[in-house]
Coordinates of C-alpha atoms in Angstrom, one line a residue:
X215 CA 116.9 -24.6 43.8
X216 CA 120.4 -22.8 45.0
X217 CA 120.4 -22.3 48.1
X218 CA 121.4 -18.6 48.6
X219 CA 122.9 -18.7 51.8
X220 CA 125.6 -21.3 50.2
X221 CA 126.8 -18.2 47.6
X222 CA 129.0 -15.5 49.6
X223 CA 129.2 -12.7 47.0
X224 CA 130.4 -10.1 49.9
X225 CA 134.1 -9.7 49.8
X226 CA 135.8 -8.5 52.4
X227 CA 136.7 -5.0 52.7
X228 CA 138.7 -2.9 55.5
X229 CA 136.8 0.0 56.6
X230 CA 137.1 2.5 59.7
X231 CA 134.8 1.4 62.3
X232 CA 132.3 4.3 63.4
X233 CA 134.5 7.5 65.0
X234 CA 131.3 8.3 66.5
X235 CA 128.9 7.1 69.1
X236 CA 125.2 8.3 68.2
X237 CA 122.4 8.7 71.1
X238 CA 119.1 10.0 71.2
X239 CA 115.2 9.6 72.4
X240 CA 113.1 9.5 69.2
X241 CA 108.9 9.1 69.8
X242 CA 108.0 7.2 67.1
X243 CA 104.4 6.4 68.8
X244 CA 102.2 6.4 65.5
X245 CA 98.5 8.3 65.3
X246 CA 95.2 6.0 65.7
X247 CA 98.3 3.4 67.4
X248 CA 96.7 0.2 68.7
X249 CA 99.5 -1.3 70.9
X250 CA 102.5 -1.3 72.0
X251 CA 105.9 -0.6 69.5
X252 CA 108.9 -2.4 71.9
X253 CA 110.4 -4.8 68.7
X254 CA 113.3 -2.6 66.8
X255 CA 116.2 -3.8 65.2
X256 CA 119.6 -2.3 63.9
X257 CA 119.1 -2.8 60.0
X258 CA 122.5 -3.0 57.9
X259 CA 122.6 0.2 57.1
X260 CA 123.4 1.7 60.4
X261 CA 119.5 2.7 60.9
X262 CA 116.4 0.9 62.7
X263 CA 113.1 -0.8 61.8
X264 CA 110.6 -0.7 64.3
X265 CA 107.0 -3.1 64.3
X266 CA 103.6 -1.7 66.2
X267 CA 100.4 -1.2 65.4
X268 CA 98.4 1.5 63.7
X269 CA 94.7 1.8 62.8
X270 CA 94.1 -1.7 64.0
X271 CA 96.8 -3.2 61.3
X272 CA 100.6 -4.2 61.7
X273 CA 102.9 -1.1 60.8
X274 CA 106.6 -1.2 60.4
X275 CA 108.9 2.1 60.7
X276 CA 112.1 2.6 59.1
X277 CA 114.5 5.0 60.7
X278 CA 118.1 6.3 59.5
X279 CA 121.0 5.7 61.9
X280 CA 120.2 8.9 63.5
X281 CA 116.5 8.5 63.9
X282 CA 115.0 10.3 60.9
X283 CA 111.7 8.7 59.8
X284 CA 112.6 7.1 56.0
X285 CA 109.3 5.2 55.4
X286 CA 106.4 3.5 57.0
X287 CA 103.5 1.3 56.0
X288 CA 100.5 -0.5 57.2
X289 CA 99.6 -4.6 56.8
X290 CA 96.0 -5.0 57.0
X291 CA 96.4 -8.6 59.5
X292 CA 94.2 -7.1 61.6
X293 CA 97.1 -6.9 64.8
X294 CA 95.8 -4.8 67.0
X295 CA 96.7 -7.0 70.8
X296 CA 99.6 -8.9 71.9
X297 CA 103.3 -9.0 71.0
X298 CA 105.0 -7.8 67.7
X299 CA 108.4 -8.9 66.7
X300 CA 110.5 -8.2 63.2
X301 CA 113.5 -9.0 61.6
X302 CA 115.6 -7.7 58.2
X303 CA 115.7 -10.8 56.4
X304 CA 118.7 -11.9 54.0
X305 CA 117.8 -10.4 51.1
X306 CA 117.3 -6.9 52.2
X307 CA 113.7 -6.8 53.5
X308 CA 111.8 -7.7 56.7
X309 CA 109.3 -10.2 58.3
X310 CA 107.1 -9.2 60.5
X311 CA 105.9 -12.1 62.9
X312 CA 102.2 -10.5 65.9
X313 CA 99.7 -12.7 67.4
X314 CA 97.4 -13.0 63.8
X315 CA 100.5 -13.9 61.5
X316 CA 102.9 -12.8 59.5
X317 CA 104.2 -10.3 56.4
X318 CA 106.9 -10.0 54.5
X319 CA 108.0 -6.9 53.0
X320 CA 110.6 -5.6 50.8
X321 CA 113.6 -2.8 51.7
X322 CA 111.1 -0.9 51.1
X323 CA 108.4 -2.1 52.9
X324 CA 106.2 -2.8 50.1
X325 CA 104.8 -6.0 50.9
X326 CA 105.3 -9.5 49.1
X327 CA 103.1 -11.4 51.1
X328 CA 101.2 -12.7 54.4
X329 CA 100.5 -15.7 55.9
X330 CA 97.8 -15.5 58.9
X331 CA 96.2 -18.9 58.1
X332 CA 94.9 -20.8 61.1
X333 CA 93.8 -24.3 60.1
X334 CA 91.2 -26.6 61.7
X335 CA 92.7 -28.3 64.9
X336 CA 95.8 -25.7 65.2
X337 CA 94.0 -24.2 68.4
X338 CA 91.5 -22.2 69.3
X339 CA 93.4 -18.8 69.4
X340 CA 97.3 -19.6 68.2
X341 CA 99.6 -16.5 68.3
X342 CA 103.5 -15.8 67.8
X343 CA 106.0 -14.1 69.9
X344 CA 108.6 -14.2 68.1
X345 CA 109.9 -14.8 64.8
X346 CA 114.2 -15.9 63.4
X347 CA 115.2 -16.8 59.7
X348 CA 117.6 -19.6 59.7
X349 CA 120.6 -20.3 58.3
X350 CA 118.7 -23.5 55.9
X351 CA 116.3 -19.9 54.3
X352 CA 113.3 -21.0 56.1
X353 CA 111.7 -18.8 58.9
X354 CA 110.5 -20.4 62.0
X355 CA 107.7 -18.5 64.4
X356 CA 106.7 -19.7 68.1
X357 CA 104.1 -18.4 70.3
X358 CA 101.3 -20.2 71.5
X359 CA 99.0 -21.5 72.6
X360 CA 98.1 -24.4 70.0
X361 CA 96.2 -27.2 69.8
X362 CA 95.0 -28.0 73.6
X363 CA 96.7 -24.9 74.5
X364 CA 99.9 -25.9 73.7
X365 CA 103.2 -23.6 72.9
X366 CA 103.5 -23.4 68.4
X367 CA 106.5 -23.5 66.6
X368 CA 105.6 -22.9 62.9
X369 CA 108.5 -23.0 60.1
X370 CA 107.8 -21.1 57.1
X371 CA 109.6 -21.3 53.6
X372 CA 111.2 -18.1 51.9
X373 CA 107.9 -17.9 50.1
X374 CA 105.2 -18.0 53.1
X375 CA 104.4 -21.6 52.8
X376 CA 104.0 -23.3 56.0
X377 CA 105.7 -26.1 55.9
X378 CA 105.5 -28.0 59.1
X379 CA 104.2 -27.3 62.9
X380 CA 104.7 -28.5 66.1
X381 CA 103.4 -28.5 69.1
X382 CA 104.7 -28.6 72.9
X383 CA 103.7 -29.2 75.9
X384 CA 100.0 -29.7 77.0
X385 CA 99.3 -31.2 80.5
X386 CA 98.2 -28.1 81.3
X387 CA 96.4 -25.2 78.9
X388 CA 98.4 -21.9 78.5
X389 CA 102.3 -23.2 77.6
X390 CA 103.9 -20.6 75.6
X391 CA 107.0 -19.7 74.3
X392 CA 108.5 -16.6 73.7
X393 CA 111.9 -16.6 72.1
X394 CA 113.8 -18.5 70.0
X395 CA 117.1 -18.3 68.5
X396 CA 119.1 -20.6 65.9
X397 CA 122.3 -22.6 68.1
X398 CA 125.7 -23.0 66.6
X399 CA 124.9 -26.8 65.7
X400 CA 121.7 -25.4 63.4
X401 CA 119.0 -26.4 65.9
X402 CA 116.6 -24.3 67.9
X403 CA 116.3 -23.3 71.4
X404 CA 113.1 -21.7 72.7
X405 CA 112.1 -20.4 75.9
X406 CA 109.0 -19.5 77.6
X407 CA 106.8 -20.8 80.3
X408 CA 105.0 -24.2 81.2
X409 CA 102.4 -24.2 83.4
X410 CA 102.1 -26.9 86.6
X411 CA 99.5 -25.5 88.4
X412 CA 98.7 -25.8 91.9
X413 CA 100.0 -28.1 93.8
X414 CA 96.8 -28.9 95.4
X415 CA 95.0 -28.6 92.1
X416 CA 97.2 -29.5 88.8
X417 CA 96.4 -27.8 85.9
X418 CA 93.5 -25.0 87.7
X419 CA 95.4 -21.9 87.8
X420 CA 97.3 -21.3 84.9
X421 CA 99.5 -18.9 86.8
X422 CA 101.6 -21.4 88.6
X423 CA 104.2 -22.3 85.6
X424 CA 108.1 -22.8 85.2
X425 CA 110.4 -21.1 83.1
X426 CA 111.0 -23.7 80.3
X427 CA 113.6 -24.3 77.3
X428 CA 113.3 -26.6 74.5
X429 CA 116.0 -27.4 72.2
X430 CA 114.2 -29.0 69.0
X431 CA 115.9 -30.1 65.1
X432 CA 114.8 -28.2 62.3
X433 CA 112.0 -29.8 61.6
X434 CA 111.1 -29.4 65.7
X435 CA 111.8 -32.8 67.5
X436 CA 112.5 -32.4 70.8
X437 CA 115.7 -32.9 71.6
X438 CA 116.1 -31.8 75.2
X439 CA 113.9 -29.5 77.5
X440 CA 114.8 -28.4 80.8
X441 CA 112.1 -26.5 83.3
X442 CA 113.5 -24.7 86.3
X443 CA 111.1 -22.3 88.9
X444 CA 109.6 -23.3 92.0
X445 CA 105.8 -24.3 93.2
X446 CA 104.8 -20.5 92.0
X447 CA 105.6 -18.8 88.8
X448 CA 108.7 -18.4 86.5
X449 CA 108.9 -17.6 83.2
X450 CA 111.1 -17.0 80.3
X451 CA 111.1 -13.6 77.8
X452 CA 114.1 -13.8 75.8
X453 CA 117.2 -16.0 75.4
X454 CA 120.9 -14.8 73.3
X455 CA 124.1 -16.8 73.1
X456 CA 126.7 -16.0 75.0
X457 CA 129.7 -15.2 73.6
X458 CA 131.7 -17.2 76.1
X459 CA 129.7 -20.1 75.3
X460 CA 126.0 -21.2 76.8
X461 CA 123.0 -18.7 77.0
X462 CA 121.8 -16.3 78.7
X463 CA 118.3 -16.3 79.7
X464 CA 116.0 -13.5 81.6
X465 CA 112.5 -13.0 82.2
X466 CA 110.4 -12.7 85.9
X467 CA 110.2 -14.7 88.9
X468 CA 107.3 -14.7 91.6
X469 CA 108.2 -16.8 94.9
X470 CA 104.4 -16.3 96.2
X471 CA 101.0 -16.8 95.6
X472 CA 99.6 -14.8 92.7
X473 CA 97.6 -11.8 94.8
X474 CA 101.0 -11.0 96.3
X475 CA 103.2 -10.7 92.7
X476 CA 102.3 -7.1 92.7
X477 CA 104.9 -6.9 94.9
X478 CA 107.0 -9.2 95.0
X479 CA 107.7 -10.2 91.3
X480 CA 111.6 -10.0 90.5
X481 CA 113.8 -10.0 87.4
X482 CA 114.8 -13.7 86.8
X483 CA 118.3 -14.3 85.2
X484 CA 119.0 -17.8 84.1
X485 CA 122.8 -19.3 82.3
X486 CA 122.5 -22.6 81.1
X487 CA 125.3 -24.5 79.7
X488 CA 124.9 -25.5 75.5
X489 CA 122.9 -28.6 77.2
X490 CA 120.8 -26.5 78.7
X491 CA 122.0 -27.3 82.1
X492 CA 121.7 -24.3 85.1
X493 CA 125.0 -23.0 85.5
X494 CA 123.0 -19.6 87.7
X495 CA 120.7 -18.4 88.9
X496 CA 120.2 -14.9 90.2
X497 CA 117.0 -12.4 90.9
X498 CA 117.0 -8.6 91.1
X499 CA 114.3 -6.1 92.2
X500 CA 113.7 -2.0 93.1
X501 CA 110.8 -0.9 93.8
X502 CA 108.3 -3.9 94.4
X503 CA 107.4 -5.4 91.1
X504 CA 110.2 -5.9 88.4
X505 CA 110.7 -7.5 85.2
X506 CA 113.5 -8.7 82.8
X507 CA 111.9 -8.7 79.0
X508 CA 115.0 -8.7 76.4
X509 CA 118.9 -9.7 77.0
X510 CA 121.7 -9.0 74.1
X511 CA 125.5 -9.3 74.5
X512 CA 127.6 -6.4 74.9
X513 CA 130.4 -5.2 72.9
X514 CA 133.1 -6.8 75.2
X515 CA 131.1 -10.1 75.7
X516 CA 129.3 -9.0 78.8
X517 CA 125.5 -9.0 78.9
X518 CA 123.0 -6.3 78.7
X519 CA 119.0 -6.7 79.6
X520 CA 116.3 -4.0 79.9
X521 CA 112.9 -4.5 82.1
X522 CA 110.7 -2.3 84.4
X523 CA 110.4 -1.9 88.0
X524 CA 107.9 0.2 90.5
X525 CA 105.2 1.9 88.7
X526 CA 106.6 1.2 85.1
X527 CA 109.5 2.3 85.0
X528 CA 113.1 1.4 82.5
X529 CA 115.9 -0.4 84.1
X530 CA 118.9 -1.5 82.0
X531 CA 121.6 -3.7 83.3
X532 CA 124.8 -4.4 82.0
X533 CA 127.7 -6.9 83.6
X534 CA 130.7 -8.6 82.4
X535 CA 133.9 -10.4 82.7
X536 CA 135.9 -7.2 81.6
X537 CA 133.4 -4.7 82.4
X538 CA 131.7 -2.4 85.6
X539 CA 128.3 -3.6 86.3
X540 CA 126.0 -0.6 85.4
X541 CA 122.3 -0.1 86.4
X542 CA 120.5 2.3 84.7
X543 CA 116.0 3.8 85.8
X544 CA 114.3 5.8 83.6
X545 CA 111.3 6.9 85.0
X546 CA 109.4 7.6 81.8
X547 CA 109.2 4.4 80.0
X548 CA 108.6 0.6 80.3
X549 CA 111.6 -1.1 78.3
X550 CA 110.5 -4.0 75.9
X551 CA 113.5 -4.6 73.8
X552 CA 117.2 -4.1 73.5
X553 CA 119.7 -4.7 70.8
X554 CA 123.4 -4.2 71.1
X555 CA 124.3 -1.4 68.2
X556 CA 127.5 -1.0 65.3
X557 CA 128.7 1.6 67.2
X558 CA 128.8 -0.4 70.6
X559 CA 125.8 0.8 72.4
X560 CA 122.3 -0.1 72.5
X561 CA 118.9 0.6 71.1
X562 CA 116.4 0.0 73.4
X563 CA 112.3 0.2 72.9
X564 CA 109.7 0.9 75.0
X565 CA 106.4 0.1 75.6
X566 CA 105.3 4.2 74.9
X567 CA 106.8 3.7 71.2
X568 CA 110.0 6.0 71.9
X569 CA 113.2 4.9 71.4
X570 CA 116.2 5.2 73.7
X571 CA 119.7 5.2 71.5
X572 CA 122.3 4.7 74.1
X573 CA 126.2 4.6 74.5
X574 CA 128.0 1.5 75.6
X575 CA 127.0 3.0 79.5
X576 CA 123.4 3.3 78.7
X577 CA 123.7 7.1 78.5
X578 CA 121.7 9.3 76.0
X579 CA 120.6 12.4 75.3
X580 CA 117.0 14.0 74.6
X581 CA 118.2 15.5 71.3
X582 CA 120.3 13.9 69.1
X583 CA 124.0 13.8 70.2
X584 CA 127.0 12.6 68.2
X585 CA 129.7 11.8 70.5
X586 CA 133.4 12.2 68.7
X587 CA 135.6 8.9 70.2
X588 CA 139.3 9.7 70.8
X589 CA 140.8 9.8 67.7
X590 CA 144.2 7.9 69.4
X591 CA 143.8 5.4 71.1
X592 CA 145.9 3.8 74.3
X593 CA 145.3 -0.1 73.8
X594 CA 145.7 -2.5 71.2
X595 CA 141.9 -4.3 71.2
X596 CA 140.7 -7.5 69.2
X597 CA 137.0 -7.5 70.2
X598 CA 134.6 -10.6 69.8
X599 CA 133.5 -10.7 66.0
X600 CA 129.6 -9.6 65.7
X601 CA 127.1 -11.4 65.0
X602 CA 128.6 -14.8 66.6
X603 CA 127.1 -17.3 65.4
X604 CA 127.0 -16.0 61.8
X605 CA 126.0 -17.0 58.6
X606 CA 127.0 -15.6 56.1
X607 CA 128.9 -12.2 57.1
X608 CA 130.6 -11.4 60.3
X609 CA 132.4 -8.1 61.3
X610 CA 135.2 -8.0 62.9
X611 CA 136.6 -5.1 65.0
X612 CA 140.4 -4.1 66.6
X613 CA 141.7 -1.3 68.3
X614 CA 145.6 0.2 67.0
X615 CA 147.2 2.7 69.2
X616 CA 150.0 3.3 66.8
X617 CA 150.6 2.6 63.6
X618 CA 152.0 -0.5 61.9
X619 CA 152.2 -3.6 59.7
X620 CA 149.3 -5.4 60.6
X621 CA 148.1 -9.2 60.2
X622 CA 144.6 -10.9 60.4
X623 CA 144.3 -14.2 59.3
X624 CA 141.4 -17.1 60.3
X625 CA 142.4 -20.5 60.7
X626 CA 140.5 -23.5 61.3
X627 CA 140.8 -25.7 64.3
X628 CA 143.6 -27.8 62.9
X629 CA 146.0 -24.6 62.5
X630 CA 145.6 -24.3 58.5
X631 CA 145.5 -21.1 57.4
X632 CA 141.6 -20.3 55.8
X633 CA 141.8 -16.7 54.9
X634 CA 144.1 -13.8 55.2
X635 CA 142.0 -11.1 56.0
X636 CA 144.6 -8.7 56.6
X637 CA 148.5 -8.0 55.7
X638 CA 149.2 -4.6 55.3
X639 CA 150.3 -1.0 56.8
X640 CA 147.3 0.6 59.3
X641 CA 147.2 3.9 61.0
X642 CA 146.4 3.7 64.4
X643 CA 142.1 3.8 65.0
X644 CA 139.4 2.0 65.5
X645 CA 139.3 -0.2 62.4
X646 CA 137.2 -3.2 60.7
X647 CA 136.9 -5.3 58.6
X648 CA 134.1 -7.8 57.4
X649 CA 134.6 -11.7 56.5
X650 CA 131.8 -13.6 54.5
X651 CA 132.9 -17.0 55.2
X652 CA 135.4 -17.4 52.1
X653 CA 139.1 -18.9 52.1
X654 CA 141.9 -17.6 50.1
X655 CA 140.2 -18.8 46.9
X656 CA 137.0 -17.4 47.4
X657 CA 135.6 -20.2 47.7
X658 CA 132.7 -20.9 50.3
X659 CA 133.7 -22.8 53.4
X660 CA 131.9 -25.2 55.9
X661 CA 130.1 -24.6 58.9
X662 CA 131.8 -24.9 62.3
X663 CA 134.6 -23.3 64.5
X664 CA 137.4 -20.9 63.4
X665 CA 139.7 -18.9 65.3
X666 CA 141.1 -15.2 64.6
X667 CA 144.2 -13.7 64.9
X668 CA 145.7 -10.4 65.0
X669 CA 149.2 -9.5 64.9
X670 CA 150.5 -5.8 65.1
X671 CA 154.2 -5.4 66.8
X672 CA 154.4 -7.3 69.6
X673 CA 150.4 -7.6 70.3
X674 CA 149.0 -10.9 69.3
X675 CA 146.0 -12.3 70.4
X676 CA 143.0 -15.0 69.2
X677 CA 139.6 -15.4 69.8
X678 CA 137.1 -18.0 68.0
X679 CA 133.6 -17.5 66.1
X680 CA 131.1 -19.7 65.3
X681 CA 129.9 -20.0 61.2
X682 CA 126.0 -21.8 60.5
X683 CA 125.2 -23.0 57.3

């Protein structure tokens, strides 16, 4: 069989990077809804696809880039409790991954098929978290927990086979994991929580766990794992790669006995180093009880997360390198998920099923509000290519404050020249331009590190990106 991820029929094409920032708060709550509808994703199209839960069976949303409603549908998996998480999938469509099993649909959400199969010995209730498609065309769920409690990791052909599981963990029922993400070598890195239990009594309150990372092969030996938390209870919601290298975890933190977490739970934000080494550690609360659920990258390789605090509450939080640290309450939602958006900002959901579109600053507006950027800018820019890692497409964005000859080339790390992306006469804008992982002859090239370049009068500057296979 070809292997379709080895086959870049994208070429790359200049284009003007959006002169527009979009916000707005869309309820997308469904009638007869059955959970909560936190998982959206920026589809390539510019517009979102949002999983929940409607008349006891998985439902998936499809919204333009500004919000309009272009289709829904129902699943019947029965997924009326626990997480939901989705994904647009490589050739167009999108998996959807709750605590029954899974569906995969088409672009237009007609469905192809489901796979909610539970086999003798697997546990007595297994569920998934969360669900990624690899760079190899299989998809790979984790949740938990398994057989004797245990945190899953199930990987899944292209066709809804199941074609291997694993299971972690296990001195103690109740080990879970909730996110997992493909590394720049091709293995997997998940995070969640493993529970120690009392000191006292080992393994009798399920409570007392540590946040806990696994970095597995593809076919899910154990590699490494690293647990860090105290005699109380960490754990892990969501992990993303860093674009300066390592990862950046976040999740929730509890330095006391369980009938006192009410209060004094905090946001938990772990960096570990690609060996999964702690690099930092640092907690954040307002207002009693808070929690870190999702993390993404920001546009100038900071990071963003979004959790609660108080009484349910949003809080966004943004830092970087390059960037003012911004901190952001809402008082009318619980914030579940966050993405990083084409146009720079965010897209955040919340536990209510309404939708926060954002700017780069984390402001919005109740109706929908298109935000004209300056036309000229000041600065030359080269901003970090998005998605990093990539496979097979990555986007590449600059900044021209005047017009010019201007040159893009990639080269790999022994200084040859791979592909000239760009060698021509710009306006000054906000451009971009796409690269689908081809030389000069258009002919496919290997997995590993590459470096970028842009020259434009006497700005010149190079930043490196990270292709799977």
């Amino acid at each position: 069989m070809v292997n379709r991820f080895s086959i870049c029929f994208l070429i790359s094409i200049i284009v003007s990077q959006p002169d527009s920032v979009i916000t707005f708060v869309e309820d997308v709550w469904p009638e007869n809804s059955c959970g909560s509808a936190g998982s959206v994703k920026q589809t390539s199209d510019g517009g979102y696809i949002i999983a929940g839960c409607k008349s006891d069976s998985a439902w998936l949303l499809k919204l333009d880039i500004y919000g309009n409603q272009e289709w829904e549908n129902t699943y019947n998996l029965m997924d009326y409790w626990g997480t939901k998480s989705v994904i647009q999938t490589s050739d167009g469509g999108y998996l959807f991954a709750g605590w029954v099993g899974i569906v995969k649909v088409d672009s237009t959400g007609e469905k192809e098929w489901k796979n909610q199969e539970h086999p003798s010995g697997m546990g007595a209730y297994p569920y998934y978290e969360d669900v990624i498609e690899h760079s190899n065309g299989k998809y790979y769920t984790v949740g938990g927990p398994g057989n004797g409690g245990q945190a899953l990791m199930v990987k899944f052909s292209s066709d809804g086979e199941v074609l291997n599981r694993k299971w972690f963990g296990g001195n103690c029922e109740n080990d879970r994991f909730k996110s997992v993400i493909e590394t720049p070598d091709s293995m997997l890195i998940m995070v969640g929580a493993e529970v120690h239990g009392n000191s006292q009594y080992p393994c009798s309150f399920e409570w007392y766990d540590d946040l806990w990372i696994v970095k597995t092969n593809k076919n899910g030996r154990v590699l490494w794992e690293r647990t860090y938390g105290g005699p109380y209870y960490e754990e892990a919601h969501d992990i993303v790669r860093i674009e300066s290298g390592g990862y950046g975890i976040i999740g929730e933190k509890c330095p006391n006995t369980p009938a006192n977490c009410g209060t004094s739970t905090k946001v938990y934000f772990v960096r570990v180093d690609d060996d999964g080494l702690n690099n930092e550690n640092e907690v954040f609360q307002q207002g009693g009880f808070s929690i870190g659920h999702s993390i993404t990258t920001t546009n100038n390789g900071g990071l963003a997360w979004v959790g609660e605090k108080g009484n349910g509450d949003t809080w966004m939080y943004k830092r970087g390198n390059n960037e003012e640290t911004v901190s952001i309450f809402n008082d009318a939602y619980i914030g579940l998920n966050i993405e990083r958006t084409m146009d720079g900002g965010f897209i955040v959901g919340t536990w209510g099923g309404t939708l926060l579109k954002t700017d780069s600053e984390f402001n919005y507006d109740e109706a929908l509000f298109i935000e004209e950027k300056d036309p000229t800018p000041e600065t030359f820019v080269l901003q970090q290519n998005h998605p990093n890692p990539f496979n097979p497409v990555t986007t590449l964005n600059y900044v021209l404050p005047e017009d010019g000859l201007v040159n893009i080339i990639i080269y790999d790390m022994m200084g040859r020249i791979v592909k000239t992306l760009v060698n021509s006469s710009q306006t000054a804008g906000y451009k971009s331009i796409k690269w689908n992982a081809t030389n000069d002859r258009n002919e496919p090239v290997s997995a590993g590190l590459y470096l970028y370049t842009i020259q434009a009068g006497e700005f010149r500057q190079t930043k490196k990106m990270v292709l799977l296979k």
